[in-house]
Short mmCIF file of C-alpha atoms and ligand atoms in Angstrom, two decimals:
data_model
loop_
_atom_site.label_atom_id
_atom_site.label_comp_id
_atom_site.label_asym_id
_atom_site.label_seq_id
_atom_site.Cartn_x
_atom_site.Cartn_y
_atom_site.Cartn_z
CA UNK A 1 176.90 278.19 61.00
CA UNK A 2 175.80 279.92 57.49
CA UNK A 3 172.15 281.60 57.66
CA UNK A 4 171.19 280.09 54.95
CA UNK A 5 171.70 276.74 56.39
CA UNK A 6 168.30 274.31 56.13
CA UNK A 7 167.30 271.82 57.90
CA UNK A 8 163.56 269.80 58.02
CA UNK A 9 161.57 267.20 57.98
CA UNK A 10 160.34 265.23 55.15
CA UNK A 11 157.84 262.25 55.32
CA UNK A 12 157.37 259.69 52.73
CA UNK A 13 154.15 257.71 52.70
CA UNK A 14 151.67 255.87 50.20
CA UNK A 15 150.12 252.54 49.72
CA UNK A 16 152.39 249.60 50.03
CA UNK A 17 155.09 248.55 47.53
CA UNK A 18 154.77 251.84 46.01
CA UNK A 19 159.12 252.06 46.14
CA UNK A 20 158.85 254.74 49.50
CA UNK A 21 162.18 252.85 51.19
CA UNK A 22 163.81 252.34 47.49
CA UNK A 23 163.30 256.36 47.41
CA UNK A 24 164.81 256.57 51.13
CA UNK A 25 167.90 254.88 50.35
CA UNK A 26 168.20 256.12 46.70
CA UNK A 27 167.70 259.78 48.36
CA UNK A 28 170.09 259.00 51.71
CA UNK A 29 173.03 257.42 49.24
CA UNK A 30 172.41 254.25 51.32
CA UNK A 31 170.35 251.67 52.80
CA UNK A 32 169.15 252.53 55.55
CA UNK A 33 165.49 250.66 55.35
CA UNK A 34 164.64 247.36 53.77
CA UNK A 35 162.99 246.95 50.26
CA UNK A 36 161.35 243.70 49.54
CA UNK A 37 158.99 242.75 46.12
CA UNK A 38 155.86 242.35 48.78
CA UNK A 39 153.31 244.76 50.17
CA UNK A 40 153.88 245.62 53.59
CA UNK A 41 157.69 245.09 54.05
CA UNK A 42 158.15 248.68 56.35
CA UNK A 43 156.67 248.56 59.73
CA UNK A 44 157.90 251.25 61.37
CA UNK A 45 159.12 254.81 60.85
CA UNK A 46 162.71 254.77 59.39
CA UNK A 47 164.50 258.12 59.60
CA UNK A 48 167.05 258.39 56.70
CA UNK A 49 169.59 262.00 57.31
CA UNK A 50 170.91 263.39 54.00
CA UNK A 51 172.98 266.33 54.73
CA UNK A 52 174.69 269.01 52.57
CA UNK A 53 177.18 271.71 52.97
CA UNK A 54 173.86 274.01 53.34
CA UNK A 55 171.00 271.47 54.11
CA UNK A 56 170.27 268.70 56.09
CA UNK A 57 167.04 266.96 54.90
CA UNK A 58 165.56 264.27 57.56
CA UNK A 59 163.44 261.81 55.84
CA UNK A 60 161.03 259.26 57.22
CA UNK A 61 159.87 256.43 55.43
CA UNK A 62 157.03 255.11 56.77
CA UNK A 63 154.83 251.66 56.47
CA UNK A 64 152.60 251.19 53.86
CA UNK A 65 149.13 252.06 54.38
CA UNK A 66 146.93 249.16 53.02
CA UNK A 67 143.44 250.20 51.41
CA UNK A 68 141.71 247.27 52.85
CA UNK A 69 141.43 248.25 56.62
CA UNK A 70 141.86 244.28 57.46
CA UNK A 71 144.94 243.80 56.05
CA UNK A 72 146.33 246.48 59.01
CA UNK A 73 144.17 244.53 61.96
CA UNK A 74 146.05 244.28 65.30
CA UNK A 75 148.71 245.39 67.71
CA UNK A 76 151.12 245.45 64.41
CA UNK A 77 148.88 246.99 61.67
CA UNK A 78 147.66 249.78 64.60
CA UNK A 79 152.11 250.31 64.94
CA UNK A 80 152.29 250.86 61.49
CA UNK A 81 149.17 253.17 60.82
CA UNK A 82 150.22 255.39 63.93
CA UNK A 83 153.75 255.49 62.41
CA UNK A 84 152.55 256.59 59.18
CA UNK A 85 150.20 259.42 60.50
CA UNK A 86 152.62 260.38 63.32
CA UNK A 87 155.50 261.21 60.85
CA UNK A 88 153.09 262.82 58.67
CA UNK A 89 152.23 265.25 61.40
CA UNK A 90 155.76 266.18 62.26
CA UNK A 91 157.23 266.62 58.75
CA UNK A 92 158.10 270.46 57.13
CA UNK A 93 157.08 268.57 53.74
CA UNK A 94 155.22 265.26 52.66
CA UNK A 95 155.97 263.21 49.77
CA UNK A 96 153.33 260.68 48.97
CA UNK A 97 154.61 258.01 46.52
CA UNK A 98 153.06 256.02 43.78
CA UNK A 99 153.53 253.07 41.83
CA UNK A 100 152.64 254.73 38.42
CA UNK A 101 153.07 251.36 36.59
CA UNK A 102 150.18 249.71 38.33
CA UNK A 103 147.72 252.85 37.86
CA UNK A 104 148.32 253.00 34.09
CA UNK A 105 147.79 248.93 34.07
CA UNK A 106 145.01 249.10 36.40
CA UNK A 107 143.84 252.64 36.82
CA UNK A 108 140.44 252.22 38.84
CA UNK A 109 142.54 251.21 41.35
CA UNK A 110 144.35 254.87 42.29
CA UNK A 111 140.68 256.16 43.68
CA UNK A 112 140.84 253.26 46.12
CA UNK A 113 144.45 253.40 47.01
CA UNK A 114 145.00 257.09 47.53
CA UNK A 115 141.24 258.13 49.12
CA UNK A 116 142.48 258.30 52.24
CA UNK A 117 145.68 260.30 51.89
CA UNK A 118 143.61 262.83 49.64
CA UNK A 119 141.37 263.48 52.48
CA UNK A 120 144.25 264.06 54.47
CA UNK A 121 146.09 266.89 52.38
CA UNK A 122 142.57 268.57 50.86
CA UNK A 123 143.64 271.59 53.52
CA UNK A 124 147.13 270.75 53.59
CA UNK A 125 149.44 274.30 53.72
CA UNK A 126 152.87 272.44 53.96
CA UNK A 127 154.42 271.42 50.18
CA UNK A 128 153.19 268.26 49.11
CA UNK A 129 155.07 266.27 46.50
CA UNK A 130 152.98 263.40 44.13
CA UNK A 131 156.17 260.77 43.57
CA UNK A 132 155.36 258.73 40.53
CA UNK A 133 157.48 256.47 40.42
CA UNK A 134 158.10 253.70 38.63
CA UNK A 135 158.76 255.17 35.39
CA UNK A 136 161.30 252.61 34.00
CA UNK A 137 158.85 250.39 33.89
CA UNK A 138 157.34 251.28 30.29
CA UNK A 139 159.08 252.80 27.93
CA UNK A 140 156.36 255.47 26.30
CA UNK A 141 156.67 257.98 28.55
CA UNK A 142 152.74 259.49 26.81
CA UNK A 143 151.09 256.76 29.12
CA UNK A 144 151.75 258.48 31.97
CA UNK A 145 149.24 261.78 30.86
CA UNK A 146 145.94 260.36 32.04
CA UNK A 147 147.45 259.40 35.44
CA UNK A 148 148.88 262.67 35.77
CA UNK A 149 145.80 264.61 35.11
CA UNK A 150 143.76 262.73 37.40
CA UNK A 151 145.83 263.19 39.68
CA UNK A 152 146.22 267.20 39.50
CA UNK A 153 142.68 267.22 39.09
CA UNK A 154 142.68 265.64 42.50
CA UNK A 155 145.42 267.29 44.25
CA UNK A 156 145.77 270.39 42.27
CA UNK A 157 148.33 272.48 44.99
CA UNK A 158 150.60 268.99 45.25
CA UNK A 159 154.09 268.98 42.57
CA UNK A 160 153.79 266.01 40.76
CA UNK A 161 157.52 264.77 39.91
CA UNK A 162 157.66 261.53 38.06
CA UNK A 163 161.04 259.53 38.58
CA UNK A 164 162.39 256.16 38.71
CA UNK A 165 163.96 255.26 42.54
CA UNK A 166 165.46 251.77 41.43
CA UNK A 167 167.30 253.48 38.75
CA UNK A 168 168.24 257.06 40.75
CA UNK A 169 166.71 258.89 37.91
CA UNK A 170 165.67 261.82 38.66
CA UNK A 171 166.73 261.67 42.28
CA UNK A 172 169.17 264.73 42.68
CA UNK A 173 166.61 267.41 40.82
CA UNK A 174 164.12 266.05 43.56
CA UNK A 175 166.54 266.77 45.80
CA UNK A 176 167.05 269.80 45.64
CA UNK A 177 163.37 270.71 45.20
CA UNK A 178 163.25 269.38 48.88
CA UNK A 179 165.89 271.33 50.26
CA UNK A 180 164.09 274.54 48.91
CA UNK A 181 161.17 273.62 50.44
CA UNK A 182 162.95 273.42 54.15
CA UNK A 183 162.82 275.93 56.31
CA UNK A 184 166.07 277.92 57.72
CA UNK A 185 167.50 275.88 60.65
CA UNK A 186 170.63 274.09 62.05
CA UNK A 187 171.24 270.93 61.31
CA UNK A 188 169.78 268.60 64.02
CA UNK A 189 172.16 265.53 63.45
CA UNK A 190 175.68 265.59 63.24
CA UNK A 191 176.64 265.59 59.39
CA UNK A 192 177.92 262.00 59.15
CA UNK A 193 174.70 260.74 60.89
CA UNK A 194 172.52 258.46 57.97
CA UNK A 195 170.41 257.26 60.49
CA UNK A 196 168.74 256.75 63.96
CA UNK A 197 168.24 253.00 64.13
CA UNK A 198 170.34 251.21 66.42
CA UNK A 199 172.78 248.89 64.53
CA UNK A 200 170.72 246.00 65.82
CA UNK A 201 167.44 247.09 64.98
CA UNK A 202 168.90 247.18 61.29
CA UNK A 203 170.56 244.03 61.63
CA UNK A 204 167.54 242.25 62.20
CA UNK A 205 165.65 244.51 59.93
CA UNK A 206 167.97 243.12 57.14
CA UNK A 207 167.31 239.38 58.11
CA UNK A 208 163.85 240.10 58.07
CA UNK A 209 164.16 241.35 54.50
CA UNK A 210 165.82 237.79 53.38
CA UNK A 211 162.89 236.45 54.87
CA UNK A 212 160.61 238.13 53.03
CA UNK A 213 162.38 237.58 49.94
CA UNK A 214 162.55 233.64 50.18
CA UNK A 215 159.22 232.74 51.69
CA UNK A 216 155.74 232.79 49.52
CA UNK A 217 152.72 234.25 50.57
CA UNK A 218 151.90 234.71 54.42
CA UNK A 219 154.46 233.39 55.63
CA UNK A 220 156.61 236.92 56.08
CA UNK A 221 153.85 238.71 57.68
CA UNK A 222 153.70 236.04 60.81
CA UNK A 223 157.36 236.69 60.94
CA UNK A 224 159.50 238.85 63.90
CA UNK A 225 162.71 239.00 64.19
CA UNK A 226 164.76 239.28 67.52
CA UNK A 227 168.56 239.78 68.19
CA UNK A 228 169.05 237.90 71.19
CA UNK A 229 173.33 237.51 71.30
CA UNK A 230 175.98 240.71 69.95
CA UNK A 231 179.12 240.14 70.97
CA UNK A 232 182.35 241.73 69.87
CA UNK A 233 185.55 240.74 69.38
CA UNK A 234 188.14 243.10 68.42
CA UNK A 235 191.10 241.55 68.34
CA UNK A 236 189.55 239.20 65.33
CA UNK A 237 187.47 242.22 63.74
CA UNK A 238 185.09 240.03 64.13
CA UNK A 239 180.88 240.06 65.56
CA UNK A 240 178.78 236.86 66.92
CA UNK A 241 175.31 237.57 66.54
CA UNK A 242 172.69 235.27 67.41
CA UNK A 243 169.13 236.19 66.09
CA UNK A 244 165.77 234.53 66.39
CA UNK A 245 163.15 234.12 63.65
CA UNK A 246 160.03 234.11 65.45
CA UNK A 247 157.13 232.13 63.29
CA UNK A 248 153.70 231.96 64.25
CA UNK A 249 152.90 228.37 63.34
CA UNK A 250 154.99 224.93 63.18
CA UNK A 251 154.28 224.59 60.06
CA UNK A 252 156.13 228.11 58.98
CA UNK A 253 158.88 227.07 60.72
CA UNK A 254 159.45 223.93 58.48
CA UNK A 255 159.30 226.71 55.67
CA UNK A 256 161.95 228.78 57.11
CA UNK A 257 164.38 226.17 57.25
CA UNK A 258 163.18 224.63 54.21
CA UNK A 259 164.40 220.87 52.83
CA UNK A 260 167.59 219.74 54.69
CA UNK A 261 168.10 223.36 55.97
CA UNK A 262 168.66 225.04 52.82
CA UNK A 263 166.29 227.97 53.19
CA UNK A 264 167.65 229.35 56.56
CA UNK A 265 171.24 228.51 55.33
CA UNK A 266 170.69 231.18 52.30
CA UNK A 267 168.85 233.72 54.45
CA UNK A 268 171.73 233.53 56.79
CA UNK A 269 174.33 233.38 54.14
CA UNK A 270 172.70 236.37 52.25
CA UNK A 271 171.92 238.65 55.97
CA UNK A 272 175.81 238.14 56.80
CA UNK A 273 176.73 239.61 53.78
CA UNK A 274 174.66 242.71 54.03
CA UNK A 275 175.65 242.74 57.90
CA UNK A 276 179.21 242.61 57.04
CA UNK A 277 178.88 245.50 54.84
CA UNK A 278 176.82 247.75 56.90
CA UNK A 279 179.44 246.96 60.72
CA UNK A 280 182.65 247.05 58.27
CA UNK A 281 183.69 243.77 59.62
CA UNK A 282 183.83 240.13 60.15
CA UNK A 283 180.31 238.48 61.30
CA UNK A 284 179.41 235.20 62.84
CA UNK A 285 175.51 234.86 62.21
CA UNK A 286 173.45 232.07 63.81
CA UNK A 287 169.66 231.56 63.21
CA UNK A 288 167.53 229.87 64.83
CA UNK A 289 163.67 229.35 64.26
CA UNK A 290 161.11 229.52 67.22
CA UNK A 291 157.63 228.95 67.05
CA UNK A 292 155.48 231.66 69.02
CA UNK A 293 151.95 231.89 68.80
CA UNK A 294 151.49 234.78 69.96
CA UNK A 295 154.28 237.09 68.88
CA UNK A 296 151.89 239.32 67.15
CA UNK A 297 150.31 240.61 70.16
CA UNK A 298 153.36 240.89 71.48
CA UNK A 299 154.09 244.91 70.36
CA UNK A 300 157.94 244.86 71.92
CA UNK A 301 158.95 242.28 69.60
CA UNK A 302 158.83 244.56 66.32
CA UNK A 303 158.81 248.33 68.23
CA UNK A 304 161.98 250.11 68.39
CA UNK A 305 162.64 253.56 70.04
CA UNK A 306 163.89 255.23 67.29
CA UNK A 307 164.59 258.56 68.15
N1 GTP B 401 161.00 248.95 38.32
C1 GTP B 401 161.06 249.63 39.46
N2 GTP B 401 160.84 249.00 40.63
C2 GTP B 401 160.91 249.71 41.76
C3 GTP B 401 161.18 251.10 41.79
N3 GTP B 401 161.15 251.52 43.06
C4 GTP B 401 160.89 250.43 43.82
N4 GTP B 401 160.75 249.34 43.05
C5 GTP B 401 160.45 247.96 43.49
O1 GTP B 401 159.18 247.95 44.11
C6 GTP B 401 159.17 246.99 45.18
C7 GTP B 401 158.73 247.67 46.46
O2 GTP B 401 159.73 248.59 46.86
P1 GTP B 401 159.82 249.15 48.35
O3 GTP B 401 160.81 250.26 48.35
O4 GTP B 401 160.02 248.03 49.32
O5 GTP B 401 158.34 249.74 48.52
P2 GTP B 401 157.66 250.39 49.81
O6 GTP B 401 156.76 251.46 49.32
O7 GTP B 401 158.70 250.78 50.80
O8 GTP B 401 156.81 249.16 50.34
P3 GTP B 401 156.20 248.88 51.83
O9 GTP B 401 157.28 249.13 52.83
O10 GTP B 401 155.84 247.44 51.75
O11 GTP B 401 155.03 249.78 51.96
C8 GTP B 401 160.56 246.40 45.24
O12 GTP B 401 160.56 245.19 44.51
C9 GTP B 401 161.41 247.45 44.55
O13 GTP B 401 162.57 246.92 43.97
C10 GTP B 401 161.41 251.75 40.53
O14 GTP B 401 161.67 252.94 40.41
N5 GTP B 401 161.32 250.95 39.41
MG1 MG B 402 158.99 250.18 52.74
#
């Protein structure tokens, strides 16, 4: 191997919905964590591996951390704090992303959302980059100047890099600003490795994203779900999965399924697709809906050994 081969760490972590696991994929090339239009979607660490001829860059997206310290109550919300600030400790570099459309809207709320994370690089020695993302969303680029100088004002060591991750723009530049900012190493995947989750883990990560997208309000967040049946057949190309949608209340589970079925049949219709596309083959999906009051204190229902 080349010296000058890189290779590091890179976390990405912010308040919720900010676009951290939009970034991830936009930066990886693929999806490799789920990106929903509600708060909260990530709850674990999800390594993403982009590598180079000269660089491999390991990036972890990481759950987002919720101002309001009762909206992350419980065996789950602990999980996702720990994740956040466990992959913050182990990263070469930390990227803390922002949802610069909802600061310039509603700008007293970046004190409340980023306190916490401020605190946490005021010493910091390792390169911290300010993500403000976002930036498709309004089309005079001038708004952004007040958001940007509070924001060097408060972190005035960080890189502040506006960009837009739904739209790629401005994603290879970043790039590369991250590779500099690795130190010399081997790479510590092999080269065609995008990620550590098990194939399962992002099977049911990706039903879990239909989910979200189909059900209103609370309903996700008393959501799990569990593959309980993989089985495959070669000679048909072809994968039977079972998977259960675990619901904390009766009534949720009348929600999942919706009138005559029709909800579960499009969350099943739209997983398989996304399923089929990430195994490269032919997939049999069944869902099924179980009620289970307790799932939420139940930790091994949403943790995955990752690594
Ligand atoms: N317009 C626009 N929308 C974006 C951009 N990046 C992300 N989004 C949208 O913002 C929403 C949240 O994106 P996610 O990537 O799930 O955000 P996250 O920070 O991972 O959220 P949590 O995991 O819930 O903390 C989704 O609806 C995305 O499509 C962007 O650059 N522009
Ligand atoms: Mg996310």
């Amino acid at each position: 191997m080349a010296k000058s081969h890189r290779c590091g760490w890179v976390v990405l972590m912010g308040p919720p919905n900010a676009g951290k696991s939009t970034l991830t994929n936009a930066l990886i090339g693929q999806k490799v964590s789920i990106v929903t239009s509600k708060p909260q979607t990530t709850r674990n660490r999800i390594i993403g591996i982009c590598s180079e001829d000269n660089a491999q860059v390991i990036f972890m997206d990481t759950p987002g951390l919720h101002h309001d310290k009762n909206q992350m109550r419980g065996p789950l919300g602990k999980q996702m704090i720990q994740a956040t600030w466990q992959s913050l400790s182990t990263a070469n570099a930390i990227m803390m992303v922002l949802d610069s459309d909802l600061y310039i809207r509603k700008p007293e709320f970046l004190e409340r959302d980023i306190a916490s994370f401020k605190m946490a690089f005021a010493q910091e020695e390792r390169p911290v980059f300010i993500i403000v993302n976002k930036v498709d969303l309004f089309a005079d680029k001038a708004k952004m100047l007040p958001l940007l100088e509070k924001l060097h004002e408060d972190l005035p060591k960080a890189t502040l890099y506006p960009l837009s991750a739904a739209q790629k723009d401005g994603i290879a530049e970043l790039k590369k600003m991250l590779i500099d900012a690795m130190p010399e190493g081997e790479p510590q995947f092999p080269k065609d490795q995008l990620s550590t989750a098990p194939t399962r883990f992002l099977c049911a990560e990706i039903i879990r994203e239909k989910v979200f997208d189909h059900l209103r309000q609370e309903v996700p967040y008393t959501t799990a779900v569990d593959i309980e049946h993989w089985e495959e057949i070669p000679e048909k190309n072809q994968t039977i999965i079972n998977a259960v949608i675990y619901v904390a209340r009766s009534s949720h589970k009348a929600m999942v399924i919706g009138r005559a079925g029709t909800t579960i049949k499009e969350i099943g219709t739209l997983a398989r697709k996304d399923i089929q596309e990430l195994i490269g083959g032919k997939v049999h999906l069944e869902l099924w809906v179980k009620v289970k009051e307790n799932w939420l204190e139940e930790i091994n229902l949403y943790t995955e050994e990752m690594l």
